[in-house]
mmCIF file of C-alpha atoms in Angstrom:
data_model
loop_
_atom_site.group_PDB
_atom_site.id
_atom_site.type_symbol
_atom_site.label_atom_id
_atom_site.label_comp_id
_atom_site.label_asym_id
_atom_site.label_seq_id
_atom_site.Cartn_x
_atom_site.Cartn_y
_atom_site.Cartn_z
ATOM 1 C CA UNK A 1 103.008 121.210 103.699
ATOM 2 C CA UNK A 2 103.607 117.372 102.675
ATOM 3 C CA UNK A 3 102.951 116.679 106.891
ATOM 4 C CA UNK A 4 104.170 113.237 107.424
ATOM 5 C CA UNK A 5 105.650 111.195 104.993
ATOM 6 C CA UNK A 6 106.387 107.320 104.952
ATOM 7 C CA UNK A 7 108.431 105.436 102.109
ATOM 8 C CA UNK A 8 108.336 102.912 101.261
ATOM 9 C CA UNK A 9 104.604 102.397 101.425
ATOM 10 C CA UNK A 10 104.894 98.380 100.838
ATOM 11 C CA UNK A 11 108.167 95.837 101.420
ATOM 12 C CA UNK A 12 108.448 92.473 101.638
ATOM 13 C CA UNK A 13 111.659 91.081 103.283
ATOM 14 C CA UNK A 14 112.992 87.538 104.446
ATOM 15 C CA UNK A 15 113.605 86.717 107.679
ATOM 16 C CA UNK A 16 117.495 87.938 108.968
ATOM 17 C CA UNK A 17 117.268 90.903 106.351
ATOM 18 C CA UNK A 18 117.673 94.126 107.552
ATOM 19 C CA UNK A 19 116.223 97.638 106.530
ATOM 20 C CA UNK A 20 115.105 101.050 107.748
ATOM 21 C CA UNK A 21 111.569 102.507 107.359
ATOM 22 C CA UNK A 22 111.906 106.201 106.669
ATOM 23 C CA UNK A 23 109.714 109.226 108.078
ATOM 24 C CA UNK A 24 109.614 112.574 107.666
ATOM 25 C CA UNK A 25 108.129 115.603 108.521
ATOM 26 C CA UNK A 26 107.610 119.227 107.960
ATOM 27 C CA UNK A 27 105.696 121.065 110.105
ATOM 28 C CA UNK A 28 108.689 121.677 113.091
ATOM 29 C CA UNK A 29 107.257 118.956 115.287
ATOM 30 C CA UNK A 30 109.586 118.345 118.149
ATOM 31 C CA UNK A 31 107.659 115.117 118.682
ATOM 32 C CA UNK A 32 107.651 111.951 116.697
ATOM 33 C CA UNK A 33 107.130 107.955 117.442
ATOM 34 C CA UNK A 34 106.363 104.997 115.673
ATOM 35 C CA UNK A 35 104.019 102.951 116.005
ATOM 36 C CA UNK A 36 102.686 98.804 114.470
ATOM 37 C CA UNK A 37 99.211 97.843 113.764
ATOM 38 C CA UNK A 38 97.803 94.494 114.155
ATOM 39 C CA UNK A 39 94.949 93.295 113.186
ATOM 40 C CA UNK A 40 92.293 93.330 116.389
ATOM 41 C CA UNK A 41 95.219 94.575 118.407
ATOM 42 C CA UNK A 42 94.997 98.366 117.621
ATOM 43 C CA UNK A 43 98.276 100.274 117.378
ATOM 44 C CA UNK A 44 101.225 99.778 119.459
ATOM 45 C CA UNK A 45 104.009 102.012 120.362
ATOM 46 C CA UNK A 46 107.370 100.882 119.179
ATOM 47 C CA UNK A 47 109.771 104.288 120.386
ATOM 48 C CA UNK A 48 109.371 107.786 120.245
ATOM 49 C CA UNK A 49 111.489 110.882 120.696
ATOM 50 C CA UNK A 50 110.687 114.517 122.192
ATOM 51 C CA UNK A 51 113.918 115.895 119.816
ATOM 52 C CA UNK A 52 116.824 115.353 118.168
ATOM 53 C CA UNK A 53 119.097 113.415 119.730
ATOM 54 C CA UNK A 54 116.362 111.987 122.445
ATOM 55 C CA UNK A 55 115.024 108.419 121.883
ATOM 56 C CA UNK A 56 113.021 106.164 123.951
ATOM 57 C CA UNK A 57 110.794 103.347 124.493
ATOM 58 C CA UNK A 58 107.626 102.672 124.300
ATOM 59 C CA UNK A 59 105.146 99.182 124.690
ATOM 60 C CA UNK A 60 106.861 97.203 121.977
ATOM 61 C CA UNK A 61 110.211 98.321 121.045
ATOM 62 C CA UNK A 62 111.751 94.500 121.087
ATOM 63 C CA UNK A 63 113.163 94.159 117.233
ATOM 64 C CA UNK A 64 113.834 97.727 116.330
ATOM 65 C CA UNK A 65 116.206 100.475 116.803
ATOM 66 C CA UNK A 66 115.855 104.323 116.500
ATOM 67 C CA UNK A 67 117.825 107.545 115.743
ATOM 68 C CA UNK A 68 116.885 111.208 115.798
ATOM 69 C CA UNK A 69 119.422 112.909 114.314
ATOM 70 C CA UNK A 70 117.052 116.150 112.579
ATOM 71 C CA UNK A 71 113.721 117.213 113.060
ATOM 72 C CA UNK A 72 112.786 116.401 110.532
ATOM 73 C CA UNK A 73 113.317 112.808 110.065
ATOM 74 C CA UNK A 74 112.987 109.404 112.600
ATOM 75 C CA UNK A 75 114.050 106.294 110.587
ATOM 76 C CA UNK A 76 112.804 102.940 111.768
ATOM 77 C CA UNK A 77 115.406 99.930 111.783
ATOM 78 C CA UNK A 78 115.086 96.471 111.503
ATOM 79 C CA UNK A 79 118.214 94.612 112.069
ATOM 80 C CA UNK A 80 117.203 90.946 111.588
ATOM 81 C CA UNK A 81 113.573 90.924 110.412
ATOM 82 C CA UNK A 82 110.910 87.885 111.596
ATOM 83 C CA UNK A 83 107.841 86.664 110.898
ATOM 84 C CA UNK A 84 105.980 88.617 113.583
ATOM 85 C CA UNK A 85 106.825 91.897 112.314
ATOM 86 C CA UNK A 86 104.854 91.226 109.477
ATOM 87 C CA UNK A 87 102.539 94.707 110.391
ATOM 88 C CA UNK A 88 101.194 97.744 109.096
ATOM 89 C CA UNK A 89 103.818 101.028 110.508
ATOM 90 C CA UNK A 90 102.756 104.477 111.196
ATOM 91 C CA UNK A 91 104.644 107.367 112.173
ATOM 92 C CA UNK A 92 103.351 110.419 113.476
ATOM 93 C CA UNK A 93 104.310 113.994 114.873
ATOM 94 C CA UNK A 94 102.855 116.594 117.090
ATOM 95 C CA UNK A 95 104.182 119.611 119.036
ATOM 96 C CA UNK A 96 106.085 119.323 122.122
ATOM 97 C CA UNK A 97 104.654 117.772 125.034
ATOM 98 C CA UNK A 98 107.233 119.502 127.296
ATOM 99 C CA UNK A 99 104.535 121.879 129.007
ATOM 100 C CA UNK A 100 102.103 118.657 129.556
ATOM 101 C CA UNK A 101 99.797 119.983 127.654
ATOM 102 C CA UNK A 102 98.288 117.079 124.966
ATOM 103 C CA UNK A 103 98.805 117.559 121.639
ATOM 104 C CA UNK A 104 96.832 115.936 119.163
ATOM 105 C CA UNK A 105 99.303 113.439 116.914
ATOM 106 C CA UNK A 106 99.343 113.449 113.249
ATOM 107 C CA UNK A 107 99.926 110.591 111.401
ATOM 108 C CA UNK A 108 101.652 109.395 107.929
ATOM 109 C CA UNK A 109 99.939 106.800 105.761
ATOM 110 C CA UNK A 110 101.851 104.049 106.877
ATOM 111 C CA UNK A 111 104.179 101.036 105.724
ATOM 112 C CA UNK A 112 103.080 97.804 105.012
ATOM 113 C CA UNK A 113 105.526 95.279 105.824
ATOM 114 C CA UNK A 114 105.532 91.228 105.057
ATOM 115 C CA UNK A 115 108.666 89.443 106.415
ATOM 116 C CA UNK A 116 108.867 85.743 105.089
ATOM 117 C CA UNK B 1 95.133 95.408 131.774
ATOM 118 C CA UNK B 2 94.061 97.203 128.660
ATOM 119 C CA UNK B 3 93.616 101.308 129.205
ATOM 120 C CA UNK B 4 91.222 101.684 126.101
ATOM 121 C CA UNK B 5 88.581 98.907 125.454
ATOM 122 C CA UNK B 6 85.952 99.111 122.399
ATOM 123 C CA UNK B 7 84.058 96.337 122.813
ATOM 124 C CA UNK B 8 82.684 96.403 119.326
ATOM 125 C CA UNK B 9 84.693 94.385 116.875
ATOM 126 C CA UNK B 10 82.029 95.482 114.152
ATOM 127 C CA UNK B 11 79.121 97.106 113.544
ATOM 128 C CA UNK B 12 76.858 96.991 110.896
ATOM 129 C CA UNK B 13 73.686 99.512 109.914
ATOM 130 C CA UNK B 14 71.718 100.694 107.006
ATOM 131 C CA UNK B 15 72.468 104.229 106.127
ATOM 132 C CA UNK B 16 70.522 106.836 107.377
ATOM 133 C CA UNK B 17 70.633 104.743 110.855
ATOM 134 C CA UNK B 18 72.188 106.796 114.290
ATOM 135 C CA UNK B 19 74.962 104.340 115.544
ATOM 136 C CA UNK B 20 77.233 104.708 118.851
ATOM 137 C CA UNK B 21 80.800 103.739 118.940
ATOM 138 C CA UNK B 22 81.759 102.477 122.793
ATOM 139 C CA UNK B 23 84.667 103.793 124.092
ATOM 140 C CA UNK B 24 85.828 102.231 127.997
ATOM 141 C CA UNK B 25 88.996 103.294 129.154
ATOM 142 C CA UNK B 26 90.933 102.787 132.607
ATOM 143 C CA UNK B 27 93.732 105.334 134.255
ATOM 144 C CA UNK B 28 94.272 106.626 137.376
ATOM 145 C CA UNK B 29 95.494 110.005 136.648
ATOM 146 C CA UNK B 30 93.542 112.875 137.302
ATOM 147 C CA UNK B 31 95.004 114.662 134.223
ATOM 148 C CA UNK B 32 95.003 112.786 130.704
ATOM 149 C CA UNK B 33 93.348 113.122 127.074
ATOM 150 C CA UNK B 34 91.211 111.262 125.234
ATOM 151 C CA UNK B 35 91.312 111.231 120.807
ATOM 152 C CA UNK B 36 88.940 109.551 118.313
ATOM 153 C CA UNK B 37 90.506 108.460 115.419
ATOM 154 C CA UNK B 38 88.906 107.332 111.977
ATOM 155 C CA UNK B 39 90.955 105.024 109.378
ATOM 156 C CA UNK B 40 89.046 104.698 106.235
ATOM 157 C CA UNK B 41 89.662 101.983 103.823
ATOM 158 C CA UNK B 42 92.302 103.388 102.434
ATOM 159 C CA UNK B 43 94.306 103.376 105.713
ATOM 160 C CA UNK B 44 95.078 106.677 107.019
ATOM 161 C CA UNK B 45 94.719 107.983 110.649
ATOM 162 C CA UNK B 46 92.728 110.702 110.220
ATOM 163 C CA UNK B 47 92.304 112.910 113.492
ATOM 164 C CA UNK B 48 88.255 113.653 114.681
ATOM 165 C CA UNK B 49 88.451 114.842 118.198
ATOM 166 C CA UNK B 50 90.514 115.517 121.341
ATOM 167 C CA UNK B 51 89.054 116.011 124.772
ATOM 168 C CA UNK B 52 90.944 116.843 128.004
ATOM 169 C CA UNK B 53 89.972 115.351 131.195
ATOM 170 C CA UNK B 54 88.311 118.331 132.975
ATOM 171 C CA UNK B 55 86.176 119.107 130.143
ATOM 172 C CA UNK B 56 83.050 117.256 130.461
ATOM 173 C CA UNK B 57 81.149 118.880 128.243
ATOM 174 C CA UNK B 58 79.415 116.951 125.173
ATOM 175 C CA UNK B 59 80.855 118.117 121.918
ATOM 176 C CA UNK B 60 78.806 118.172 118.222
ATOM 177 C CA UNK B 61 80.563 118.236 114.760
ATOM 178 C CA UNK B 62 78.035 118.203 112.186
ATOM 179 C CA UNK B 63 76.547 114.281 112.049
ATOM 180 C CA UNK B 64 79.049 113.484 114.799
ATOM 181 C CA UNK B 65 78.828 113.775 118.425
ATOM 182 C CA UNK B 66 80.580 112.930 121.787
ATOM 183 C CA UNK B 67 79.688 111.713 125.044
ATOM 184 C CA UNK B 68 82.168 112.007 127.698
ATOM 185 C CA UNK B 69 81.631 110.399 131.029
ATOM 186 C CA UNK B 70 83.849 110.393 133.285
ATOM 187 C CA UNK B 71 81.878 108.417 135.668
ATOM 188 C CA UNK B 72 81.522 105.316 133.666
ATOM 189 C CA UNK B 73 85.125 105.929 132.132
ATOM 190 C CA UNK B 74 83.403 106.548 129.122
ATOM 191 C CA UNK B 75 83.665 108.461 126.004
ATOM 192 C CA UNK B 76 81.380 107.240 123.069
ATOM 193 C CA UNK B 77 80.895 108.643 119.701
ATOM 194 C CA UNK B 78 77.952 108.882 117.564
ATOM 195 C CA UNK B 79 77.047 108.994 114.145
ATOM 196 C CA UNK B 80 73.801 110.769 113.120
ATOM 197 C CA UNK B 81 72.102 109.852 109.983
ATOM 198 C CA UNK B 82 75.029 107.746 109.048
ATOM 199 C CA UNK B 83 76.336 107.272 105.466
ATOM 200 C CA UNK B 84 78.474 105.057 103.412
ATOM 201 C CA UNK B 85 81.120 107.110 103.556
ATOM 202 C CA UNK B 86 81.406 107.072 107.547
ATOM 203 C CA UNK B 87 82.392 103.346 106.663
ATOM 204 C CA UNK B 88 86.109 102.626 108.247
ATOM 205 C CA UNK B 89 87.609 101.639 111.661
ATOM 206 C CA UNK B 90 87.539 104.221 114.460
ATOM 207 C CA UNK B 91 89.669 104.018 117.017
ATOM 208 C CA UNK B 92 89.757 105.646 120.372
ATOM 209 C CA UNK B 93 92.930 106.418 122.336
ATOM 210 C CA UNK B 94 94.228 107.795 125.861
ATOM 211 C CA UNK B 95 97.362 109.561 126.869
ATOM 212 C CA UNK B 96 97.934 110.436 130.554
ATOM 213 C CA UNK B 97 99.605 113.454 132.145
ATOM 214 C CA UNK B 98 102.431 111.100 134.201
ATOM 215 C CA UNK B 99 103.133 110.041 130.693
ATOM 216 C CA UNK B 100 102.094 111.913 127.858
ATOM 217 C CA UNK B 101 104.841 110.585 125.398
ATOM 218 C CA UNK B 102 102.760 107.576 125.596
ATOM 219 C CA UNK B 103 99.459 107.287 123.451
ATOM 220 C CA UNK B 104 97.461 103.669 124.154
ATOM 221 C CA UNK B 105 94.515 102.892 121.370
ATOM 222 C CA UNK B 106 91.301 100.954 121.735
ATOM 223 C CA UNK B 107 91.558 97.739 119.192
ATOM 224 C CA UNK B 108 89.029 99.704 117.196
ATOM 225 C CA UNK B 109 85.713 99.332 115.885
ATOM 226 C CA UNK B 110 84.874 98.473 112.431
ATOM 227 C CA UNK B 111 81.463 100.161 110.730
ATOM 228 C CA UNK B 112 79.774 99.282 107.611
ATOM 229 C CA UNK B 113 77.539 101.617 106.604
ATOM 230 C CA UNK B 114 75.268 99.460 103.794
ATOM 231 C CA UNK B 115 73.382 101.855 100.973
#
C-alpha cells in the first residue's frame, strides 16, 4: 500500500500560471479533501469530496477548483496562481463518513508551492 | 471564532523533561471528535490519537498520554520523559457530527526537545 501520494512534492509558478496538484490513493477511501498550511495558521480546508463525482467546499476554497472523477485520484487546480497561495498542500483520505461515525484522516506528504 | 486554540506557539525542554501540549477547543454539538496530530521535521501528518466525545476516559500510549475534559473544552497531551525525537509540531483538530466532512486544526504547537 503506497496510501496517499502527492506529486509534485515542490513547484514554483508565476503569478496567472495555471497547474493541477495531483493525489492519489489506494486504500478504497471514499473520502478525500485538500487542505493549505500556513505558517501559525494551521491547516485549512480548501474542498473535499465523499465520492466520485461529489465535490464541495470547505473554509478556503477561493482560487481552486476540484474534480472527482475515480477513487482513486482528487487533482487540485489552480487556474491563475497568486502570491498568497504560496503554501504547503496536503491531501488526505479516510473511510466514509456516511454513517457519522469519525474516521481518522490520513494524510500524503504534501506539496510545496511558491507562486512569484 | 477559532474551534481549536493551542495557545503554545513553542515550547522548549531538556530531554528527559514531562511536557503538556494545550489543546482548547469550542463547538456546540453534543457529538464530535477530537485527533492529535504530530508533523516532524520532515513534514508529514502523522496520526497519534482519536477520541470521540462521549469517551472521557484518559488514554496512555507508551511516553504519551491524554487528558480529555470536557468541562474545560479541553484535551491536552503529554509527553513523559521526552526525547529529541518527540521534536516536531503537533497539532490538534476537531470535527463535529452536524459536519463531519469538515476537520478544523489548532495552529499547532512547536516542541524542541534539546539533548
Amino acid at each position: 500500500n503506497a496510501g496517499v501520494t502527492q506529486t509534485p512534492k515542490f513547484q514554483v509558478l508565476k503569478t496567472g500560471q495555471s497547474m493541477t496538484l495531483q493525489c492519489a490513493q489506494d486504500m478504497n477511501h471514499e473520502y478525500m479533501s485538500w487542505y493549505r498550511q500556513d505558517p501559525g495558521m494551521g491547516l485549512r480546508l480548501i474542498h473535499y469530496s465523499v465520492g466520485a463525482g461529489i465535490t464541495d467546499q470547505g473554509e478556503v476554497p477561493n482560487g481552486y477548483n476540484v474534480s472527482r472523477s475515480t477513487t482513486e485520484d482528487f487533482p487540485l487546480r489552480l487556474l491563475s496562481a497568486a502570491p498568497s497561495q504560496t503554501s504547503v498542500y496536503f491531501c488526505a483520505s479516510s473511510y466514509s463518513r456516511a454513517s457519522g461515525y469519525q474516521e481518522t484522516q490520513y494524510f500524503g506528504p504534501g506539496t510545496r508551492l511558491l507562486v512569484l | 471564532a477559532q474551534k481549536v486554540t493551542q495557545a503554545q506557539t513553542e515550547i522548549s525542554v531538556v530531554e528527559k523533561e514531562d511536557v503538556t501540549l494545550d489543546c482548547v477547543y469550542e463547538t456546540r454539538d453534543t457529538t464530535y471528535y477530537l485527533f492529535w496530530y504530530k508533523q516532524p521535521p520532515s513534514g508529514e501528518l502523522v496520526f497519534l490519537i482519536r477520541r470521540n466525545s462521549f469517551d472521557e476516559q484518559n488514554e496512555i500510549s507508551g511516553r504519551y498520554s491524554w487528558n480529555f475534559q470536557k468541562s474545560t473544552s479541553s484535551f491536552n497531551f503529554t509527553i513523559t520523559a521526552s526525547q529529541v525525537v518527540d521534536s516536531a509540531v503537533y497539532f490538534c483538530a476537531l470535527s463535529e457530527a452536524n459536519d463531519f466532512n469538515k476537520f478544523y486544526f489548532g495552529s499547532g504547537t512547536k516542541l524542541n526537545v534539546k539533548p
